[in-house]
Structures are given as C-alpha cells and as structure tokens.
mmCIF file of C-alpha atoms in Angstrom:
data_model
loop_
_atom_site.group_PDB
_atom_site.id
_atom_site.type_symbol
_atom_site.label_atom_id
_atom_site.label_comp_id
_atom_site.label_asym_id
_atom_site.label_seq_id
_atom_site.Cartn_x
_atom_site.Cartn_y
_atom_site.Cartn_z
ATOM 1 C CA UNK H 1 43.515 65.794 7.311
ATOM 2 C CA UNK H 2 46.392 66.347 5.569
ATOM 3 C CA UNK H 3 45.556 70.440 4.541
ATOM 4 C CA UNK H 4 44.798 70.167 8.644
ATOM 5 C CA UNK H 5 48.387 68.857 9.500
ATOM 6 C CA UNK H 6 50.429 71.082 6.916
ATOM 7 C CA UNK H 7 48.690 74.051 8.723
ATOM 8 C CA UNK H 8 50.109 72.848 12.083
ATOM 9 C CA UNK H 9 53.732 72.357 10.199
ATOM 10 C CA UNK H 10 53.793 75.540 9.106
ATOM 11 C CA UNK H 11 52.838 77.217 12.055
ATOM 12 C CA UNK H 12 55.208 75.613 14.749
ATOM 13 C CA UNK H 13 57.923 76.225 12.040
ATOM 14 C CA UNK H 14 56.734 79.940 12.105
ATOM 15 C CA UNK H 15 57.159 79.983 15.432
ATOM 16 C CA UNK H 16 60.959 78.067 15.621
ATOM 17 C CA UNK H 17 61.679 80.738 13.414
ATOM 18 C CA UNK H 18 60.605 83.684 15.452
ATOM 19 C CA UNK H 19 62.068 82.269 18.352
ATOM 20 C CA UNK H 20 64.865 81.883 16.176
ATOM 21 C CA UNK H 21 65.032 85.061 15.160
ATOM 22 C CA UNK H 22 64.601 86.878 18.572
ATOM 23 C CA UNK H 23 67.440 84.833 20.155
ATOM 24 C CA UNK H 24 69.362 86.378 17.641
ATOM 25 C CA UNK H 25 68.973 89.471 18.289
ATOM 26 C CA UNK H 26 69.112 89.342 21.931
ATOM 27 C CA UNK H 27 72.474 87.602 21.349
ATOM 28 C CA UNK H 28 73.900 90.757 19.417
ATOM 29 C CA UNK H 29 72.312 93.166 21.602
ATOM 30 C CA UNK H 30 74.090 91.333 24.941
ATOM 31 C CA UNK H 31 77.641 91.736 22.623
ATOM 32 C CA UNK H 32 77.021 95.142 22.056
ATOM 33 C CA UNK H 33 76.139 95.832 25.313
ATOM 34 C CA UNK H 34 79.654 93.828 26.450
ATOM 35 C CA UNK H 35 81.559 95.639 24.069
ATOM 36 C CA UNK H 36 80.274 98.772 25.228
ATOM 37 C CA UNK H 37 81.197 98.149 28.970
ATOM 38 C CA UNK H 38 84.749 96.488 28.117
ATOM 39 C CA UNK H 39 85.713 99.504 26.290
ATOM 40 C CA UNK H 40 86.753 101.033 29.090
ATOM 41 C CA UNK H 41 88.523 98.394 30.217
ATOM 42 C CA UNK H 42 90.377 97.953 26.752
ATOM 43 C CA UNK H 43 91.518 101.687 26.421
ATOM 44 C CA UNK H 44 92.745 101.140 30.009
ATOM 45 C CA UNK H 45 95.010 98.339 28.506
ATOM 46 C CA UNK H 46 96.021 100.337 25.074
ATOM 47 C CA UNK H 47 96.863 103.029 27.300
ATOM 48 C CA UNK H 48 99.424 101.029 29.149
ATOM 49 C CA UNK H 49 101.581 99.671 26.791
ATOM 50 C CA UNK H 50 101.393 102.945 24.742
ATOM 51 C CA UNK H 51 104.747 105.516 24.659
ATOM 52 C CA UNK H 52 103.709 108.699 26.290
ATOM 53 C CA UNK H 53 104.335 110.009 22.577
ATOM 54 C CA UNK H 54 101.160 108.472 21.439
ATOM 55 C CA UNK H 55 99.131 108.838 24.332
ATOM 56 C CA UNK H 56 99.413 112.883 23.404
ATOM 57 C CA UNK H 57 98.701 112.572 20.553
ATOM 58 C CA UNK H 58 95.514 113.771 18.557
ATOM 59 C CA UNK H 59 93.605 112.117 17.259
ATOM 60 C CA UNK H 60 94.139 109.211 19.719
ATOM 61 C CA UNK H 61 94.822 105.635 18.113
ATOM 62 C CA UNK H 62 92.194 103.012 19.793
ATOM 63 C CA UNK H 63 94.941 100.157 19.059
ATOM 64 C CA UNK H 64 97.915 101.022 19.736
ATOM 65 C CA UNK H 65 100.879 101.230 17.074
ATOM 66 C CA UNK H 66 103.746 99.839 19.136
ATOM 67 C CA UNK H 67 103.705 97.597 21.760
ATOM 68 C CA UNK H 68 105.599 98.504 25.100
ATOM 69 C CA UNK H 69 104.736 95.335 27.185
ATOM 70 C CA UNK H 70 108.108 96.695 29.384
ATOM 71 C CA UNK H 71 105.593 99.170 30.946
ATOM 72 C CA UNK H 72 104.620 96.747 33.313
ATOM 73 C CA UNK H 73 107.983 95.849 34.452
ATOM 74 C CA UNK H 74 109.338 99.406 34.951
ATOM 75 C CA UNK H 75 105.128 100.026 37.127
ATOM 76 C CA UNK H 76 106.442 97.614 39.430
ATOM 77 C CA UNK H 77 109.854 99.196 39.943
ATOM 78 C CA UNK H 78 108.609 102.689 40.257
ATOM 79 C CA UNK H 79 108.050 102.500 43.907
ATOM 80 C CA UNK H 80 108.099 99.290 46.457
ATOM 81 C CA UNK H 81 104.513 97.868 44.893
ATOM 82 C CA UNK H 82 105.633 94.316 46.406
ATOM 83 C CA UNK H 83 105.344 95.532 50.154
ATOM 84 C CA UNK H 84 101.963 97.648 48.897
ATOM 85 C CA UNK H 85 100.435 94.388 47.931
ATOM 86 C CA UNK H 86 101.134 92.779 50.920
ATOM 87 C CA UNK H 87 99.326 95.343 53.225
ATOM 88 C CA UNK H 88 96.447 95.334 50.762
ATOM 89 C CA UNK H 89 96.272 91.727 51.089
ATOM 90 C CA UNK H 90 96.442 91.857 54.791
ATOM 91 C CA UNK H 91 93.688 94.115 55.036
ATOM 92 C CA UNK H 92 91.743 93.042 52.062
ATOM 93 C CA UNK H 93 91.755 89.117 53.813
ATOM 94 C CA UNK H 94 90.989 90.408 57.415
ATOM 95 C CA UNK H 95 88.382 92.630 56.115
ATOM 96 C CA UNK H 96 86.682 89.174 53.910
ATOM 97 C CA UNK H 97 87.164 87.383 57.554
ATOM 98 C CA UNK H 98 85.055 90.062 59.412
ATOM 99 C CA UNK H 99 82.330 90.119 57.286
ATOM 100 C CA UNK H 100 81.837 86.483 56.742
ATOM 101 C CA UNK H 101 82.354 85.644 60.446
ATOM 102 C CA UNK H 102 80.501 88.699 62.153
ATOM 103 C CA UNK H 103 77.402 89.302 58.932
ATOM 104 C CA UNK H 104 76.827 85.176 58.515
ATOM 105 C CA UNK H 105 76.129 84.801 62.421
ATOM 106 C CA UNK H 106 73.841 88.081 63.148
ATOM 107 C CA UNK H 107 72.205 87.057 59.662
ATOM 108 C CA UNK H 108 71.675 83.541 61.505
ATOM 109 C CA UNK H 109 70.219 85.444 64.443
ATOM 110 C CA UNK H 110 67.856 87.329 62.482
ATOM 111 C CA UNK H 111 66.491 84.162 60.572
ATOM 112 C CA UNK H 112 66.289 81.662 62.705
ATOM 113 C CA UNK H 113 66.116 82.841 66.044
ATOM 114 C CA UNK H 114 63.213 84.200 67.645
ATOM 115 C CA UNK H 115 63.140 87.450 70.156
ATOM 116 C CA UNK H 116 61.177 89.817 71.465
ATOM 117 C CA UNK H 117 61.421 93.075 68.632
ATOM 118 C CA UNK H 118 63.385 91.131 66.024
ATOM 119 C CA UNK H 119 61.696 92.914 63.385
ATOM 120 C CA UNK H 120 61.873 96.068 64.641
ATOM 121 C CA UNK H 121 65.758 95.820 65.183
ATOM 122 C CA UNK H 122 66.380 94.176 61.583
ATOM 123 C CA UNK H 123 64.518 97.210 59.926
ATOM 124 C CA UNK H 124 66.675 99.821 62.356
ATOM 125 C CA UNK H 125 69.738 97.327 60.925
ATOM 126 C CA UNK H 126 68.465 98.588 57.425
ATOM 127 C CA UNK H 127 67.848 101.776 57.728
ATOM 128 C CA UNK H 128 71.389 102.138 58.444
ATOM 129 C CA UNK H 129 71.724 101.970 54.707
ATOM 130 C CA UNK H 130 70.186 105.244 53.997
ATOM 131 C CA UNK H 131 72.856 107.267 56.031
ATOM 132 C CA UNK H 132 75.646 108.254 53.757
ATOM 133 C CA UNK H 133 78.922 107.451 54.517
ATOM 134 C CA UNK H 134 80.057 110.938 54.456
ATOM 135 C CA UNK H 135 77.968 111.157 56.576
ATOM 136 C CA UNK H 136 80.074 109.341 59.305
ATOM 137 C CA UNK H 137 83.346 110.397 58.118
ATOM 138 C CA UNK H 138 84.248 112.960 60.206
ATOM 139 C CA UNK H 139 82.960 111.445 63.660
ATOM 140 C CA UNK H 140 84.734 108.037 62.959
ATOM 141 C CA UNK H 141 87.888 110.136 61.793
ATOM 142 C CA UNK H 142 87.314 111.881 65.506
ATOM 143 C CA UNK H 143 86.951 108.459 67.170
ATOM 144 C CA UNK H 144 90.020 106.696 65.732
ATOM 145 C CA UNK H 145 92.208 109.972 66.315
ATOM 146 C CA UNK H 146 91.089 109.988 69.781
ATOM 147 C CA UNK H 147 91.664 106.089 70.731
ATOM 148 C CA UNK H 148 95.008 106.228 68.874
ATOM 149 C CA UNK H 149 94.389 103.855 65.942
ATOM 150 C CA UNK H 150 95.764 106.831 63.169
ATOM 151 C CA UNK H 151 98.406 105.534 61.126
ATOM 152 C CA UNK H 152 97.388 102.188 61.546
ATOM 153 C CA UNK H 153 95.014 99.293 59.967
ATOM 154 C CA UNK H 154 92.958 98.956 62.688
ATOM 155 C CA UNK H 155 90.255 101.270 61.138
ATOM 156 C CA UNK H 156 90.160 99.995 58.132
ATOM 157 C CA UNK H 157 89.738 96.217 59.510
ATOM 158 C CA UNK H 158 87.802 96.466 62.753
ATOM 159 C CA UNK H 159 84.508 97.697 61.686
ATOM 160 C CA UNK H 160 84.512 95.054 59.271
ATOM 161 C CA UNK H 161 83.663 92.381 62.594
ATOM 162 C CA UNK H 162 80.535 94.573 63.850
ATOM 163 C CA UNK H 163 78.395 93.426 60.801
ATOM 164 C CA UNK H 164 76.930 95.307 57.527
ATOM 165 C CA UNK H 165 73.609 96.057 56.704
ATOM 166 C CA UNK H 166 73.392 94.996 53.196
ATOM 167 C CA UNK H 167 75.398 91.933 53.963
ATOM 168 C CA UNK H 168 73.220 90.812 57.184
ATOM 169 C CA UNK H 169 70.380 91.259 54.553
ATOM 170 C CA UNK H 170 71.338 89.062 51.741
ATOM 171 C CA UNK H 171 72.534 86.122 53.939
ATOM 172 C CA UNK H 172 69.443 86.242 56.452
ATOM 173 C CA UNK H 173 67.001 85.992 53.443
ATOM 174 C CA UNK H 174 69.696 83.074 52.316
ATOM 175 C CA UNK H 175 69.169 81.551 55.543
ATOM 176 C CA UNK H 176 65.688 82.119 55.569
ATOM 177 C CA UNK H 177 65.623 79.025 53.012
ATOM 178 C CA UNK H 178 67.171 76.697 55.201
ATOM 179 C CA UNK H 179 64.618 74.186 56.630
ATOM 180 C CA UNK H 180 63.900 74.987 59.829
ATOM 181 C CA UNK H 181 63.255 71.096 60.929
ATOM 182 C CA UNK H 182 67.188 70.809 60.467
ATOM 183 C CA UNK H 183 67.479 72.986 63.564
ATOM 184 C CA UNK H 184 64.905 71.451 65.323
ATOM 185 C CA UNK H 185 66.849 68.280 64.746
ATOM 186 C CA UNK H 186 70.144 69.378 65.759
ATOM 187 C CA UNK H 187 68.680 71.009 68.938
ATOM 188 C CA UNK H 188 67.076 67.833 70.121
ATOM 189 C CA UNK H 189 70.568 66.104 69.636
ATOM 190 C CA UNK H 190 71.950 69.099 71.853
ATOM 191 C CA UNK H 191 73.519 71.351 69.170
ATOM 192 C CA UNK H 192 74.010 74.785 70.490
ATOM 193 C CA UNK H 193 73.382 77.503 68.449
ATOM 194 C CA UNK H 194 77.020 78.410 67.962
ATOM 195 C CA UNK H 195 77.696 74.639 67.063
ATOM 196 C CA UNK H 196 74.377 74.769 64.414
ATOM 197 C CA UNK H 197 75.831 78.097 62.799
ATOM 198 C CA UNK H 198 79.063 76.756 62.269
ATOM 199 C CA UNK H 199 78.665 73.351 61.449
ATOM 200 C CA UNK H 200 75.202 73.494 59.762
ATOM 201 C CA UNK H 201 74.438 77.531 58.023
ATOM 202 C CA UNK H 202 78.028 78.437 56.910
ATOM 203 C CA UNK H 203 78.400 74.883 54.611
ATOM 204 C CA UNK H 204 75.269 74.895 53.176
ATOM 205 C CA UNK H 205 75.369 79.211 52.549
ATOM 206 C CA UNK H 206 77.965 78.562 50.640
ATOM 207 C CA UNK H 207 76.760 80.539 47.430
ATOM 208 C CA UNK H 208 76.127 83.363 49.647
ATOM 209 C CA UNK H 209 79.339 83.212 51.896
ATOM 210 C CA UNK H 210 81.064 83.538 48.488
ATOM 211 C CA UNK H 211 78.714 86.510 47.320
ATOM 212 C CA UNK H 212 79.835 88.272 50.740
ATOM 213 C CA UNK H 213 83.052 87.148 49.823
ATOM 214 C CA UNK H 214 83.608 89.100 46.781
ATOM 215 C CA UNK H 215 81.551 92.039 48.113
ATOM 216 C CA UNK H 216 84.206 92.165 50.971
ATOM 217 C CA UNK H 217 87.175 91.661 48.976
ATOM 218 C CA UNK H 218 86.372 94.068 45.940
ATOM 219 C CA UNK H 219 85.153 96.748 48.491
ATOM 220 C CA UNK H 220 88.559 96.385 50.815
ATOM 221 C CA UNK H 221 91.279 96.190 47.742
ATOM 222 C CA UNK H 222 90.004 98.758 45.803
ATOM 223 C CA UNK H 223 89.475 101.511 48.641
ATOM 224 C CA UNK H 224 91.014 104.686 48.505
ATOM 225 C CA UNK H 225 89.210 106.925 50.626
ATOM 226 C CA UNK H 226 89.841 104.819 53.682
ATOM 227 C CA UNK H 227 93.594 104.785 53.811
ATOM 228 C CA UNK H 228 94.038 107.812 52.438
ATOM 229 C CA UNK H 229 92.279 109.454 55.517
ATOM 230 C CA UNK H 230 94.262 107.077 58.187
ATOM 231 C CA UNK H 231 97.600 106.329 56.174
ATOM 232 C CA UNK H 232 100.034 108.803 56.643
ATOM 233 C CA UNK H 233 103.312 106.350 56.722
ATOM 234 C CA UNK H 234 104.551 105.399 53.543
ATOM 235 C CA UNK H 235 105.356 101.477 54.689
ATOM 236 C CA UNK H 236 102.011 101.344 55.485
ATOM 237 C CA UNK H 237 100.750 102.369 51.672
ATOM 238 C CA UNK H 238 98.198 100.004 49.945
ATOM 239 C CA UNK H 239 98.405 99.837 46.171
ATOM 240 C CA UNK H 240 95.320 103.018 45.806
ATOM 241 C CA UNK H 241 97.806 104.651 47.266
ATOM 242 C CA UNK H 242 100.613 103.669 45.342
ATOM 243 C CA UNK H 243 99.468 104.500 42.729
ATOM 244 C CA UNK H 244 99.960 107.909 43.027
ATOM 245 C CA UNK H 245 103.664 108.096 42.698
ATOM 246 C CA UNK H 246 102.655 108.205 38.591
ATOM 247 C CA UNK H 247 100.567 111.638 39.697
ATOM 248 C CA UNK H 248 102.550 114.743 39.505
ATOM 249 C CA UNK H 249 101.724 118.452 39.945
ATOM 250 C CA UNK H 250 102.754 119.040 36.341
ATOM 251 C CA UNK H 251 102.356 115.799 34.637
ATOM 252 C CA UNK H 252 100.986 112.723 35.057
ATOM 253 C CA UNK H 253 102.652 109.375 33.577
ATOM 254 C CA UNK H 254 99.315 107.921 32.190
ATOM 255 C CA UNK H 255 101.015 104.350 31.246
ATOM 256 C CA UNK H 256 102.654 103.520 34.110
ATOM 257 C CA UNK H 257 99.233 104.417 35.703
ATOM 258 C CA UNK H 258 97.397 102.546 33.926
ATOM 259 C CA UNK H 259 99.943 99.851 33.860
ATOM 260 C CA UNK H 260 99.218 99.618 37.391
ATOM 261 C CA UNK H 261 95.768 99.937 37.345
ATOM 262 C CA UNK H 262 95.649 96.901 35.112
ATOM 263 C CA UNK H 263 97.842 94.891 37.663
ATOM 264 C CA UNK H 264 95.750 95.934 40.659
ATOM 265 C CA UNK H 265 92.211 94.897 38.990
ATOM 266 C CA UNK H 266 93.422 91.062 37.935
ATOM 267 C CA UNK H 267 92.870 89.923 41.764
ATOM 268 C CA UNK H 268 89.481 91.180 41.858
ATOM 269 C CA UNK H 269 88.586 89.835 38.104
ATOM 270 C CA UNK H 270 90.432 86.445 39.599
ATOM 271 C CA UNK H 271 88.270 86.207 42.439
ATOM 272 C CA UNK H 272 84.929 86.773 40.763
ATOM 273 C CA UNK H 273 85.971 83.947 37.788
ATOM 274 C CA UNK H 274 86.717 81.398 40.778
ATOM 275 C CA UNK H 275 83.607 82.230 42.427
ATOM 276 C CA UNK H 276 81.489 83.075 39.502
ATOM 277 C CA UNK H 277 78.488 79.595 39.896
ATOM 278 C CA UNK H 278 78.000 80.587 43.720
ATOM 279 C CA UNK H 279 78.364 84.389 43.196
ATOM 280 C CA UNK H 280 75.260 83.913 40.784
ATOM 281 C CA UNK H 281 73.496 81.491 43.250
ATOM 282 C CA UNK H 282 73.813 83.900 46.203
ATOM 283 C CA UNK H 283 72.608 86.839 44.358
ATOM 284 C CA UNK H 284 69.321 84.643 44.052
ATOM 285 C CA UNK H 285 67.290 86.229 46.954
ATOM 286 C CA UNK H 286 63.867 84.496 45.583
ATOM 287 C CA UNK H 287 65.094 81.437 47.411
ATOM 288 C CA UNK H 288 64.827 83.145 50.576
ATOM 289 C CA UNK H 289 61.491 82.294 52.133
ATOM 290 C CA UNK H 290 60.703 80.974 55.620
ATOM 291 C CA UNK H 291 60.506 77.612 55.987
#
C-alpha cells in the first residue's frame, strides 16, 4: 500500500511540475512576444523626445541620451492642433453614433426577425466584404463631388448610418444569443420592435456595442485617406492631417512627428483600457447561437 501510494505522489508531483514548467515558458514566450510588438511603439516615444542631432545619428541610440520632454509642447504649437482635435472628435463621435445606431438595429433584423430571403440578403450583406475599398474610391469621390458634399464632413460621417458588413455580422451572431422567449414576451405585452431593440438588445449587447465601439472610433480617428481625398480647407484639418506640417520636401522634423503621433494614439489606447472586459466579451462570437 504504501510503495502503491508513493507511486501516485510522485506522479501527480511530476505532473505539477510539468505543468509548472510549461506555464513558464508560455509566460516568457507571451513577454517576448509583447516586447517585440511594443518596440515599435517605444522607438516611436525615444524618437520624440530625442534632438534632431541624435536622431541622425549612426549608430542610432535605442534610449535616448537626453531627454527633451519640451517636444511635446512646441508639437502642439506648431500648427492649431486644438481646433484639429476638435473636428476629429466631431467626426470620430458621429461616426461611433452611426455605426452603433444603424449596424445594432439591421443586426437585430437579421437575428431575430423573420422574412422572406433573409439569408440570401445577409450573405449579399457579406459579400460586400470582399470588394476592396479602392475599389469604390473613385465612384464615391464622383458621387460626393457631384451632390456637393466636397470640402465637408458629410462623407466621412454619413455612410457611417447605412450599416457595415463586418459590424452587422458580429452583433447579429451577438444577438443571435439572446433568448428568443424574451421577445416573445415583450410582444405579447405589446412591445414593438423598435421599443424591443432599444429597450431590450442594445442593454444587454453591451460587450458588443462596445466592440463596435472601438472598431468605429479607432477606424474614424486614425483615417487619413478619407479626409485627405475630401479636405481641402485647412479649418477643416483632422489631426492625420495635421500632422503633416512636420513633412517637408527637404526634411522632415521626425520628433515633432512623432511627438504628435504619440499624442494622437493616447485616445485610442484610452478607449480600448476603458472598454477592455466588454471588448474581450464581444469578440466572443461562440456565444452566438440561435436560441
């Protein structure tokens, strides 16, 4: 009995150990791995508060050797970045309103509502996704020149409130979860469907409103291509387009770029901290089945 028992022992110790082990080293490969992918990020940061002595220089120094934290102050006064964060915001919050309001309630219609050829049209809805944006460029350049919305924000923000594939996907398989005998039970109390979108989907999607969320507000503050084809007035500049006051046909001032660069990416690095828990919950599509 006891030879019997000390064999057990040692073998679930044997295997605390391995599991021991293997943690381990799946805890220094994930570090390595972060390190890797923050480098950027870090020489980014060492770049900014470097002189443009030691930027040019060769080799280059990884940390830097003096510290010009005043980089960030004379980024902001370089050109009128105050009023460029302000139209960013204004489009970047419009845009998030768009895609929550127009994406949660077709996403509703696809998962909980039934019609003749839904499938068919939420598989046309996807296959949107395969056409490449440059695709579309130049007709919706055409479009917006012809209606008269060049030079303003209206193409950046309206298509926003007409729905997007990918996002219509991840909420309808989010909604998909949602117990279908709530419905039932609001319809028999006379909920309409508006009323049971509103009142019932949106609070409990919340982990997927805020995935859509973030989506929406990391796509719309950090797009360049977009104002840079309908922006021609300088008031209307977001800060991608600032930006490239530091960019000159000889020389380009690589701190104050990436002063700025560091100052435009704490919103969106903000925003994903506040909604990291639902963020990870609505990337969970495994909880989408029918119910």
């Amino acid at each position: 009995m006891s030879l019997v028992s000390h064999k057990k022992t040692s073998y679930f110790e044997s295997v605390k150990v391995r599991k021991k082990i293997s943690k381990t080293i799946i805890t220094i490969i994930l570090i390595m791995g972060s390190l890797l992918i923050l480098s950027p990020v870090w020489w980014m940061f060492a770049t900014s508060v470097k002189s443009m002595g030691e930027i040019m220089q060769f080799p280059p120094t990884f940390i830097p050797k003096e510290w010009h934290f005043e980089n960030y102050i004379e980024t902001w006064k370089a050109a009128p970045f105050t009023h460029y964060l302000l139209n960013t915001l204004i489009i970047s919050l419009s845009v998030v309103i768009g895609n929550v309001v127009s994406n949660s309630f077709i996403a509703y219609g696809f998962a909980k509502i039934r019609f003749k050829g839904r499938n068919v049209l939420f598989a046309a809805v996807l296959a949107t996704m395969m056409i490449p944006g440059f695709v579309t460029m130049i007709p919706h350049y055409v479009m917006y020149s012809k209606i008269g919305w060049l030079n303003t924000y209206l193409p950046l923000i309206v298509p926003s409130f007409f729905g997007s594939a990918f996002n219509i996907f991840l909420l309808r398989q989010f909604f998909l979860g949602i117990p279908n005998e709530l419905i039932e039970a609001a319809k028999i109390d006379g909920a309409s469907h508006f009323y049971i979108w509103s009142r019932i989907m949106i609070p409990l999607a919340k982990p997927a409103i805020a995935t859509v969320t973030i989506f929406s507000f990391n796509g719309a503050w950090n797009d360049f291509l977009g104002p840079l084809l309908y922006i021609n007035n300088d008031s209307l500049y977001t800060l991608q387009l600032g930006l490239q006051v530091f960019k000159g046909q000889l020389e380009t001032q690589w701190n104050y770029l990436m002063a700025g660069s560091i100052l435009v990416l704490l919103p969106v690095i903000t925003l994903f901290f506040i909604f990291q828990r639902y963020f990870i919950e609505g990337m969970n599509l495994s909880s989408g089945s029918k119910g």
